[in-house]
Short mmCIF file of C-alpha atoms in Angstrom, two decimals:
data_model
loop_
_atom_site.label_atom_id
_atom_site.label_comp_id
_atom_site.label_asym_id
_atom_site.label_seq_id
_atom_site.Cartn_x
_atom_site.Cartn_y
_atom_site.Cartn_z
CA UNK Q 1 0.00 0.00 0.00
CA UNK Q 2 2.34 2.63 0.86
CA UNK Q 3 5.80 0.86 -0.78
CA UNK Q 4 6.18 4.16 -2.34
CA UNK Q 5 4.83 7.18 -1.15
CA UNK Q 6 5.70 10.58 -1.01
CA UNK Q 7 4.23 14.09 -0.57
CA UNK Q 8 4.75 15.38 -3.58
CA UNK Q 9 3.62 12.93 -5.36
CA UNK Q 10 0.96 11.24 -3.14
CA UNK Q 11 -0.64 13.50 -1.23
CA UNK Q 12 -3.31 15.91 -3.09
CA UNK Q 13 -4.39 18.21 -0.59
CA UNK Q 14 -4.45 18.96 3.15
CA UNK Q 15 -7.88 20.70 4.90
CA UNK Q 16 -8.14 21.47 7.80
CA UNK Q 17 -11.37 20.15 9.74
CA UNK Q 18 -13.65 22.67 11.16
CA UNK Q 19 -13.88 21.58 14.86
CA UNK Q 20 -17.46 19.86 15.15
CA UNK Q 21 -15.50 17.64 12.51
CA UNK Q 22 -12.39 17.62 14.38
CA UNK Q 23 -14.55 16.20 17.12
CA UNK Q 24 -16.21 13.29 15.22
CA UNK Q 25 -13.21 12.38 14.12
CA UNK Q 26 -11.48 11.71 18.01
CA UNK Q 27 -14.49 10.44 19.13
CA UNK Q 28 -14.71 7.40 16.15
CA UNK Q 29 -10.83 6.96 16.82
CA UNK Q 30 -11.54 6.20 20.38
CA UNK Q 31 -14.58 4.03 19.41
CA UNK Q 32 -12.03 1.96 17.70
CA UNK Q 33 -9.55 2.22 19.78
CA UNK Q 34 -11.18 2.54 23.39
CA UNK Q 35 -7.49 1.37 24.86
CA UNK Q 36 -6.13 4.50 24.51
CA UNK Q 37 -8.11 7.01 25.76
CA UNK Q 38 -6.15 7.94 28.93
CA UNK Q 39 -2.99 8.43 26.38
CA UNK Q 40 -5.50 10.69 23.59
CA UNK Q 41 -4.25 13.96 25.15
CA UNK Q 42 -0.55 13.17 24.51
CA UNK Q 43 -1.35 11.98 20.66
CA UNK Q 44 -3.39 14.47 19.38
CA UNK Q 45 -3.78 17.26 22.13
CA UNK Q 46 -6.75 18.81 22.55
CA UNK Q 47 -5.47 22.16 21.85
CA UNK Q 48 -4.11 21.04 18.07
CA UNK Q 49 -5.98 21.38 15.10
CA UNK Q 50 -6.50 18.25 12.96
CA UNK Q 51 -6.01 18.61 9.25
CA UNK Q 52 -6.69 15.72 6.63
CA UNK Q 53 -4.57 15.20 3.92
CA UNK Q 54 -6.11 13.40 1.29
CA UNK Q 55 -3.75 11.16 -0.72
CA UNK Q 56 -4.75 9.14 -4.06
CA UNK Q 57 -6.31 5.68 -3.63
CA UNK Q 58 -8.55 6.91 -1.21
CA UNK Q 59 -6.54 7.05 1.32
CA UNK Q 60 -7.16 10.43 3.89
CA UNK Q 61 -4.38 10.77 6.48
CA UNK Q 62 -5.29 11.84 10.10
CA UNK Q 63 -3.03 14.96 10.70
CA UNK Q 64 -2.30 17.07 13.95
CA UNK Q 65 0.89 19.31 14.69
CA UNK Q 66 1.93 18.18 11.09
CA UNK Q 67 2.70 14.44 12.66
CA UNK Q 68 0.30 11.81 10.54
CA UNK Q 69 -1.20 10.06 13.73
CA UNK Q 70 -3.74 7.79 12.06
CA UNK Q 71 -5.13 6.78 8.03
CA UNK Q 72 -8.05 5.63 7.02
CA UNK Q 73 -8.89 3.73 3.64
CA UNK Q 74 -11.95 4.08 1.74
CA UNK Q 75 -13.33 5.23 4.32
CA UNK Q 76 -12.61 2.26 6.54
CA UNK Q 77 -11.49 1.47 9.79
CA UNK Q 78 -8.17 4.39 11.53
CA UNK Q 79 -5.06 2.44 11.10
CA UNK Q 80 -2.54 3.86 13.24
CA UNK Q 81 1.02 4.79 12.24
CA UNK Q 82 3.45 2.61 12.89
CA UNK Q 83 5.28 4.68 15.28
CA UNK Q 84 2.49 5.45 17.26
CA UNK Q 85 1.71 1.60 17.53
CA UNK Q 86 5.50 1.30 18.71
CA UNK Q 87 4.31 3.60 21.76
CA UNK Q 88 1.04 2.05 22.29
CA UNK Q 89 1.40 -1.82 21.07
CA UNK Q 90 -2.16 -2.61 22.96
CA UNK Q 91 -4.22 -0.95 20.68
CA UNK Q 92 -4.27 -3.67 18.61
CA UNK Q 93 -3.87 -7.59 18.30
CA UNK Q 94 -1.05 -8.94 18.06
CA UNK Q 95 -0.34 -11.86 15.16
CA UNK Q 96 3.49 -13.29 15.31
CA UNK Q 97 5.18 -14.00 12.18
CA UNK Q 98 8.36 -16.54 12.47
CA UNK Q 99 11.71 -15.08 11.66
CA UNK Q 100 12.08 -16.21 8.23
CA UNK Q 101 8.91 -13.99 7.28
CA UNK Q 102 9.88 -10.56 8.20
CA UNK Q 103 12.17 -10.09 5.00
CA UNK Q 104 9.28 -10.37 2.67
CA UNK Q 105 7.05 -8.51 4.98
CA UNK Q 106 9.51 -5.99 4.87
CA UNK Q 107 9.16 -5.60 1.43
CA UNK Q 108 6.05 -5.72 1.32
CA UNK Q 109 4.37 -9.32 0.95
CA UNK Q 110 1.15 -10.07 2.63
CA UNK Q 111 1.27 -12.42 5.57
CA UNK Q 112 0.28 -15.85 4.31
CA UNK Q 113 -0.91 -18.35 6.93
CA UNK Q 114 2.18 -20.92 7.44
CA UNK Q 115 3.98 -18.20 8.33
CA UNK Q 116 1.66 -17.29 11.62
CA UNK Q 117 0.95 -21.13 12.26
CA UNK Q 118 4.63 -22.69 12.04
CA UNK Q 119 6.52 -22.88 15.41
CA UNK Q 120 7.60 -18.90 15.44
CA UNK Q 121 4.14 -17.85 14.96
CA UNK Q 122 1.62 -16.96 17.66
CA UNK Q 123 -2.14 -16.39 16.84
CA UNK Q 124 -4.41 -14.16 19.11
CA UNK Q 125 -7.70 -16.25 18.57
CA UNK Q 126 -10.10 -13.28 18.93
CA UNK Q 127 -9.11 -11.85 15.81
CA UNK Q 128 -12.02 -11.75 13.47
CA UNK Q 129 -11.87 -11.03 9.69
CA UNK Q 130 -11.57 -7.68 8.26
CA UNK Q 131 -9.94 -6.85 11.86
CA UNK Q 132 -6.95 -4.28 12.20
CA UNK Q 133 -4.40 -6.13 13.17
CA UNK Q 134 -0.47 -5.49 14.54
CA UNK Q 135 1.92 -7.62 12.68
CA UNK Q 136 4.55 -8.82 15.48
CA UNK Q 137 8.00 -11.11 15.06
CA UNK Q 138 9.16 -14.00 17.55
CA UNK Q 139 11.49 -12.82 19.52
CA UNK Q 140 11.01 -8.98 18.83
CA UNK Q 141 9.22 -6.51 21.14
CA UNK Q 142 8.07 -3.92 18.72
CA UNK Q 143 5.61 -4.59 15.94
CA UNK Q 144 6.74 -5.10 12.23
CA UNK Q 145 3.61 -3.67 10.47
CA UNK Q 146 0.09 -3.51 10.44
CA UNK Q 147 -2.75 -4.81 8.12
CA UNK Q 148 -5.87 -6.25 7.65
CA UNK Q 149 -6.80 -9.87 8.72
CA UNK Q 150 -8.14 -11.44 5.22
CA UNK Q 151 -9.24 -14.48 7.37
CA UNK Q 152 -10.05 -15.44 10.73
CA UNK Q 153 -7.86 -16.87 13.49
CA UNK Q 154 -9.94 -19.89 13.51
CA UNK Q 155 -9.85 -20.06 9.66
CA UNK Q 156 -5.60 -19.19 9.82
CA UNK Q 157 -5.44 -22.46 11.97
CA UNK Q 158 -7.92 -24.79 10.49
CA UNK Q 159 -7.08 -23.95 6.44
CA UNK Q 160 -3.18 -23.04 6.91
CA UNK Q 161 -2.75 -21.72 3.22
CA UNK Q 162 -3.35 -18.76 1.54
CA UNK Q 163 -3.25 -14.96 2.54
CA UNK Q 164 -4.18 -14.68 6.31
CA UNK Q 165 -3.30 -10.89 6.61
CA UNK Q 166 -3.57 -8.27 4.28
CA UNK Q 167 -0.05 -6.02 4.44
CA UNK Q 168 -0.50 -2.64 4.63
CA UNK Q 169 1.61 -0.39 6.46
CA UNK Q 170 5.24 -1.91 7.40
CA UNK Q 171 8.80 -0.88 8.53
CA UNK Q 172 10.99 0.73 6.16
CA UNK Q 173 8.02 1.47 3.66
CA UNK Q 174 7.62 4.55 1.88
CA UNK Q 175 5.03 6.24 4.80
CA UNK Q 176 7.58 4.86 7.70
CA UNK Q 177 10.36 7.08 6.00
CA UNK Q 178 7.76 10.14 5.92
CA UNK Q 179 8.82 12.74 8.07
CA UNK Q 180 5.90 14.48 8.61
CA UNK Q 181 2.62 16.02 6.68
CA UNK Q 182 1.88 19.13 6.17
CA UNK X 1 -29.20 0.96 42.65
CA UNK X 2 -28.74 2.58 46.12
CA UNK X 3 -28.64 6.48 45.87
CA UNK X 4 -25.45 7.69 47.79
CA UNK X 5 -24.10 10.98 49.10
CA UNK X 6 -20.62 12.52 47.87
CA UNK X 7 -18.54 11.27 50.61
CA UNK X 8 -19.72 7.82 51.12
CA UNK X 9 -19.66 7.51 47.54
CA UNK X 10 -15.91 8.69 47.21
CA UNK X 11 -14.94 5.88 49.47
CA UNK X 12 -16.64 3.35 47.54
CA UNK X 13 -15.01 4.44 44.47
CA UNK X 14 -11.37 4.28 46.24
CA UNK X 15 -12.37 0.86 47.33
CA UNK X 16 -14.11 -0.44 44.20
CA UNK X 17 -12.41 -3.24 42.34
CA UNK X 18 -11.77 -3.27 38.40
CA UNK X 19 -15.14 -4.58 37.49
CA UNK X 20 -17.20 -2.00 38.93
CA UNK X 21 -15.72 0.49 36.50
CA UNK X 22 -19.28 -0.08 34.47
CA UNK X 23 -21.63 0.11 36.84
CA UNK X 24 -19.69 2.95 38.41
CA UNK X 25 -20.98 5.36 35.05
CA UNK X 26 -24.37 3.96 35.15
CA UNK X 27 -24.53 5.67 38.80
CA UNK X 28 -23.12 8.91 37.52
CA UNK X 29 -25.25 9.42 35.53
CA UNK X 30 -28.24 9.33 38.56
CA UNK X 31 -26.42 11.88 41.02
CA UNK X 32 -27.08 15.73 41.21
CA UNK X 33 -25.58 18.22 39.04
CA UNK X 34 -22.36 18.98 41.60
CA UNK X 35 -21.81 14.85 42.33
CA UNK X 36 -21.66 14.58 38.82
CA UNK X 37 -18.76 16.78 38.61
CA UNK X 38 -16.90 15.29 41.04
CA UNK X 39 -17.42 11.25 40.55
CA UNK X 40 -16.60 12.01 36.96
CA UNK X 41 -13.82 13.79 38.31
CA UNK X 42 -13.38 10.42 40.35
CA UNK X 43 -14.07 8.38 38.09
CA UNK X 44 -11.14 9.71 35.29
CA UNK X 45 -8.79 9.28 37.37
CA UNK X 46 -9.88 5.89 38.53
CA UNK X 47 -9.92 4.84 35.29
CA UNK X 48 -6.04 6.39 34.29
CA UNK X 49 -4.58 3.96 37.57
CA UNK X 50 -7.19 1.50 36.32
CA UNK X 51 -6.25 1.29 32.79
CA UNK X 52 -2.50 0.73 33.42
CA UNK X 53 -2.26 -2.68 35.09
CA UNK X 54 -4.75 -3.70 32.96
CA UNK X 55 -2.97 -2.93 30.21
CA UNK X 56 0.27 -4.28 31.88
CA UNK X 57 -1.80 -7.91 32.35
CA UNK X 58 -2.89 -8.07 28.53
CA UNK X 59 0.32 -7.45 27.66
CA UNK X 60 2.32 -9.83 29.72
CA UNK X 61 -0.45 -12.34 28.41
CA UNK X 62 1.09 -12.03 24.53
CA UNK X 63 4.59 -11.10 25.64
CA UNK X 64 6.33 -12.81 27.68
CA UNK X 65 9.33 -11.42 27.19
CA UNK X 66 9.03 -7.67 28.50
CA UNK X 67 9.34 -6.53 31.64
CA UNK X 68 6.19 -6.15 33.51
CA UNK X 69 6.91 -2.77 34.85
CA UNK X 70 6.35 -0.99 31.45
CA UNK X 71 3.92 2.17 31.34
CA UNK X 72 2.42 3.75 28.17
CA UNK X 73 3.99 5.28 25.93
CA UNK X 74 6.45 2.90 25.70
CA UNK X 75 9.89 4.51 24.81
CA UNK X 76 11.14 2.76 21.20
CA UNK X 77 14.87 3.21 20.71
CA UNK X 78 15.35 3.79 17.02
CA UNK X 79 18.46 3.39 14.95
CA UNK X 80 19.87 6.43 13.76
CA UNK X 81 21.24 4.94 10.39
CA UNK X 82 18.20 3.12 9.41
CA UNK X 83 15.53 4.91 11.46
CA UNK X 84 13.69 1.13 12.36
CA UNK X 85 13.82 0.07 16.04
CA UNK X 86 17.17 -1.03 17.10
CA UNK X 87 15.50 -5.10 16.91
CA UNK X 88 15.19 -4.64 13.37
CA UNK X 89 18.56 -3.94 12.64
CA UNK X 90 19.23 -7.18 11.88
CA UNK X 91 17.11 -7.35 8.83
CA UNK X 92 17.96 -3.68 7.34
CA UNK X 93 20.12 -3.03 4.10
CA UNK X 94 22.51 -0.83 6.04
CA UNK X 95 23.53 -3.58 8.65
CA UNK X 96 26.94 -3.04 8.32
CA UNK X 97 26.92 0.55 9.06
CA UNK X 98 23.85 0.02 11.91
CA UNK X 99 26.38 -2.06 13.57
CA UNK X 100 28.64 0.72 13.86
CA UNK X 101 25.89 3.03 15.80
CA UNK X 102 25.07 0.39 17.75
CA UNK X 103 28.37 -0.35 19.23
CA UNK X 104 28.40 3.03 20.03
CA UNK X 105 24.75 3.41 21.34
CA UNK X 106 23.85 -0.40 22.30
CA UNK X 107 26.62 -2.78 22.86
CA UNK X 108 24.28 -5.23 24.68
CA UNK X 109 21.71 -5.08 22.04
CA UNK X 110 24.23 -5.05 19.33
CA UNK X 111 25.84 -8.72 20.23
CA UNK X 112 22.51 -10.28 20.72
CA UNK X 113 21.36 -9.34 17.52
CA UNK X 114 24.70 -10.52 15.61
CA UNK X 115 24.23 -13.96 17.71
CA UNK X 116 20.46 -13.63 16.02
CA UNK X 117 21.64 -12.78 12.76
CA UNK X 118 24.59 -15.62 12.13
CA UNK X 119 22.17 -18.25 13.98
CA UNK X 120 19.47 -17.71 11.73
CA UNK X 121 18.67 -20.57 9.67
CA UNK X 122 16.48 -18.57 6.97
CA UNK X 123 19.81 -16.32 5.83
CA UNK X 124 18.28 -13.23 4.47
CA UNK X 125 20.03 -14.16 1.03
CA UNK X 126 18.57 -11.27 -0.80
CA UNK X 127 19.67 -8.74 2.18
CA UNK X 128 23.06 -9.79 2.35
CA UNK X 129 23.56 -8.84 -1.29
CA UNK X 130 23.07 -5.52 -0.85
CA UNK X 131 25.14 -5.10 2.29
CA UNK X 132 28.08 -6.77 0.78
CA UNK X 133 27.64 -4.29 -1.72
CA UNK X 134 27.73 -1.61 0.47
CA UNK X 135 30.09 -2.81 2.51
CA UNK X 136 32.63 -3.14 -0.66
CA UNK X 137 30.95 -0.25 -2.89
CA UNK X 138 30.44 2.35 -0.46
CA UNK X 139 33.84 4.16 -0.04
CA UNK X 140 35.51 3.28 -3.58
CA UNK X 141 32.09 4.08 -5.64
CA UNK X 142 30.00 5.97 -3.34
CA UNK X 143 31.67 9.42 -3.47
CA UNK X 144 33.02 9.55 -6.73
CA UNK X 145 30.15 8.68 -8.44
CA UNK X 146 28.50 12.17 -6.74
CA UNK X 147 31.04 13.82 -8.28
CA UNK X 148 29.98 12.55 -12.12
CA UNK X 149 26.86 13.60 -11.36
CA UNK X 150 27.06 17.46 -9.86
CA UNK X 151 26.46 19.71 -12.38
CA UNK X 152 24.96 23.16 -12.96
CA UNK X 153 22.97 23.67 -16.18
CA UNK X 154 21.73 26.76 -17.37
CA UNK X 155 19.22 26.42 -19.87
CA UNK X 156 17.98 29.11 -22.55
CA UNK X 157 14.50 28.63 -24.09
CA UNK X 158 12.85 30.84 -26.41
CA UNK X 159 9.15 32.00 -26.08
CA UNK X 160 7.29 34.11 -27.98
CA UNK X 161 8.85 36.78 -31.04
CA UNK X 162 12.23 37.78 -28.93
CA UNK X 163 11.61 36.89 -25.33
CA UNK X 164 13.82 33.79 -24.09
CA UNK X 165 13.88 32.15 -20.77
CA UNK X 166 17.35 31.48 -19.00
CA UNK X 167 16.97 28.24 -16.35
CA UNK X 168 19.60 27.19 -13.81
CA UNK X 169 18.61 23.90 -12.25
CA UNK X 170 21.18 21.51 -9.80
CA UNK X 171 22.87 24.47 -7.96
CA UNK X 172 21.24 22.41 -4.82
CA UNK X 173 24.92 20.27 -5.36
CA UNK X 174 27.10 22.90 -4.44
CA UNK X 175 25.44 23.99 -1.41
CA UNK X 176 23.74 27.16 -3.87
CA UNK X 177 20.90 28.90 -1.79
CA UNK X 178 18.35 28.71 -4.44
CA UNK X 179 16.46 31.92 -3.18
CA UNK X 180 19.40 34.06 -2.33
CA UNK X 181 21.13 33.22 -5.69
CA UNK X 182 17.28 34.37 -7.17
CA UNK X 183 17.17 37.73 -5.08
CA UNK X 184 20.78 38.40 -6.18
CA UNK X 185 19.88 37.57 -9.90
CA UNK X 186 17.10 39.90 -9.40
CA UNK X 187 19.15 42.50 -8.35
CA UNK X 188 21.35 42.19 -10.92
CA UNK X 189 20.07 42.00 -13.97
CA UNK X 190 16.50 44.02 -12.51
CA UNK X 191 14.44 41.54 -14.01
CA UNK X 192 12.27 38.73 -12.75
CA UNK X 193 14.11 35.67 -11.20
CA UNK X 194 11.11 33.45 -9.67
CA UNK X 195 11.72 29.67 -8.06
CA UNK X 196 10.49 26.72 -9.95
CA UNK X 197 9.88 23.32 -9.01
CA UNK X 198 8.66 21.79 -11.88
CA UNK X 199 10.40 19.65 -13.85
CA UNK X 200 13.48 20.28 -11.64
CA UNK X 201 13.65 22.71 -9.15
CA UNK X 202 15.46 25.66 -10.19
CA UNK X 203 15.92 29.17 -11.23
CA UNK X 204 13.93 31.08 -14.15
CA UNK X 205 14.72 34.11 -15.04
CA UNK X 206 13.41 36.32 -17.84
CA UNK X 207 15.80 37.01 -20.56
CA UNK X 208 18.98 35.44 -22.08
CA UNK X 209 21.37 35.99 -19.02
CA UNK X 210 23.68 33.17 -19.22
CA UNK X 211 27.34 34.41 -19.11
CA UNK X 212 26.32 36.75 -16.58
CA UNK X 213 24.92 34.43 -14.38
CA UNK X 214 27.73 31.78 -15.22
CA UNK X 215 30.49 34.43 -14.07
CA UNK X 216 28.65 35.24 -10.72
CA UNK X 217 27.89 31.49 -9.83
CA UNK X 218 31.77 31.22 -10.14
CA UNK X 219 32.72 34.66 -7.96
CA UNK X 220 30.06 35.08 -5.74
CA UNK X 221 28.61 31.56 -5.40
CA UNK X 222 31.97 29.64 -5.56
CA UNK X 223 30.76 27.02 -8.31
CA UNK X 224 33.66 25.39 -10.13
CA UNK X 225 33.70 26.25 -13.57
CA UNK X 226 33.72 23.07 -15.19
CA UNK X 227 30.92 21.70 -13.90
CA UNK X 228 28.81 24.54 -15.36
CA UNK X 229 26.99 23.58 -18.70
CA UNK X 230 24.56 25.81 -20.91
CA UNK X 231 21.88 24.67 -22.89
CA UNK X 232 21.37 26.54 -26.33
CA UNK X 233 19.07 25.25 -29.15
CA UNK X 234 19.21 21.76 -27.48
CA UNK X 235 23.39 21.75 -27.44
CA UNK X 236 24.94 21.29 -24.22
CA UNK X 237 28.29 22.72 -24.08
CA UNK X 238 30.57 23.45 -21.16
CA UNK X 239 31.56 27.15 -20.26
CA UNK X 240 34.66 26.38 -20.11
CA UNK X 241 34.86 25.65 -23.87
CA UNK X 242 32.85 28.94 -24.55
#
């Protein structure tokens, strides 16, 4: 999703949101993300304005004190930035990848299921599909990416082939080396 | 529900376990105007203490590993050569010089992660390409190549009848400050020197200027003659050879 992505060339506009918007927009964040409501004030401060910056493929970026916080897709669920899920790793589930996967995760593969079943891997069985998910490696505290689960846990175990999360946002890629938004 | 007055109430909540946190908002919400303020008041800050050893316990359930005295936000050490968290080294492109920071910044860190790295049994085939690479290419083909590559074109397009355009794009190579080069321009030849950043960034300026601005890139600016080029009717020549 974001292999390559720059400013110049990916991002199309920045608004900012007048503030019965900027309002909606914390209070579906902590909808989805309940967890971290004692921390909101030190991720997007009250006293910040939030912009969005709209980017091609649909994708609208969550902005505040030019620092992308959280993205949404199509209007989809907030995925949070990667560094911000490096401060707060309980917002989401956590699905372990062995070692041997983080190399093509890090370029960008999606998570297929032997990866997350085989002795490095670790499910967390509540995951549902079409839940945001943090992408974690054996042995490694901090998470490697973040996607979408294409399957459930139950279906990960019981099938053990195919896609079982959907990469989008991972170490190294082109939004990770983004400074910042503005 | 049993109605309760502020002070009993403020005991209860110091003495209220985890699980009442729900049924604590549900009374709340029945209490006069001033209780209100302060149980919610209460209740916040409950619910801060609250949250963290709950978080603490879900994450100690998936991680074993760290240490159970960890508070939110948790501070991520980052590598400074490959900006992923020091873990991750390991499976960068710039290994080689990541080790370097790290036996500067991490020397703990850094040996666990080279026992991690030579132990693995999936080698990162693909990886260690490009590090080798680096390793070998980056002294010997790294700065020379920059070199080759720095130069300063000025460009002269025509426009309509007798107006022409003069362009000076890459001055960014030789440390040029694009907008005080422009103001001087301006100055100098009292005509209009704007900033463009399309195709390249650069330097237009209206009319044919380009000896004059060739000789002050080399006073004033410091720009080595012979990697100056002009453009005229789509021949690039050298100023040197002018």
């Amino acid at each position: 999703m974001f292999r390559k992505f720059t400013q110049e060339e990916n991002v199309s506009s920045s608004t900012l949101l007048k503030s019965s918007a900027q309002k909606a927009v914390r209070k579906q964040i902590l909808e989805q993300y309940p967890m971290i409501e004692p921390f909101m004030e030190d991720i997007i401060p009250k006293a910040s304005a939030i912009n969005i910056a709209k980017c091609h493929n649909q994708i609208n970026f969550v902005v505040a004190d030019e620092q992308p916080h959280f993205f949404t897709i199509h209007d989809g669920p907030y995925f949070p930035i990667l560094r911000l899920l490096h401060k707060y790793p309980h917002m989401l589930p956590k699905m372990q990848v062995d070692r041997g996967a983080v190399k093509f995760v890090m370029s960008g593969a999606h998570i297929m299921c032997p990866g997350l079943t085989s002795a490095g891997g670790k499910l967390d069985m509540s995951v549902k599909k079409g839940d945001v998910v943090a992408i974690t490696v054996e042995g490694k505290e901090h998470a490697l990416g973040l996607g979408i689960a294409a399957m459930s846990s139950e279906d990960i175990a019981k099938l053990n082939s195919g896609i079982a999360i959907e990469n989008i946002h991972y170490l190294d890629d082109g939004l990770w080396k983004l400074p910042s938004l503005h | 529900m049993v109605k309760k007055k502020g002070g009993s109430k403020k005991k209860k909540y110091e003495s209220s376990d985890e699980e009442d946190n729900t049924t604590k908002d549900l009374e709340v919400e029945t209490e006069s105007d001033k209780n209100v303020d302060e149980a919610a008041d209460k209740v916040k800050s409950l619910t801060v203490e609250d949250s963290k050893p709950k978080v603490e316990a879900e994450k100690q359930e998936i991680k074993e590993t760290s240490s159970s005295d960890k508070k939110y936000p948790v501070s991520v050490n980052y590598c400074k050569v490959c900006t992923l968290p020091i873990e991750f080294c390991e499976f960068c492109d710039k290994w080689v010089k990541c080790q370097e920071y790290l036996a500067e910044a991490f020397p703990d860190k850094l040996k666990e992660l080279q026992d991690l790295r030579e132990n693995d049994k999936n080698k990162n085939k693909v990886i260690n390409k490009k590090v080798a690479a680096e390793a070998e290419g980056r002294e010997p083909s790294g700065k020379p190549k920059k070199k080759v590559e720095a130069e300063l074109v000025i460009t002269i397009t025509k426009r309509t009848k007798h107006k022409a355009i003069t362009t000076i794009t890459g001055m960014d190579h030789f440390g040029v400050d694009a907008s005080a080069l422009a103001k001087t321009l301006k100055k100098k030849f009292s005509s209009g020197a704007s900033l463009v950043s399309k195709p390249e960034p650069g330097i237009e300026i209206q009319g044919t200027f380009a000896t004059e601005t060739f000789e002050i890139l080399q006073k004033d600016f410091n720009v080595p003659a012979e990697n100056m080029f002009l453009v005229a009717e789509k021949k690039k020549t050298k100023f040197t050879d002018l």
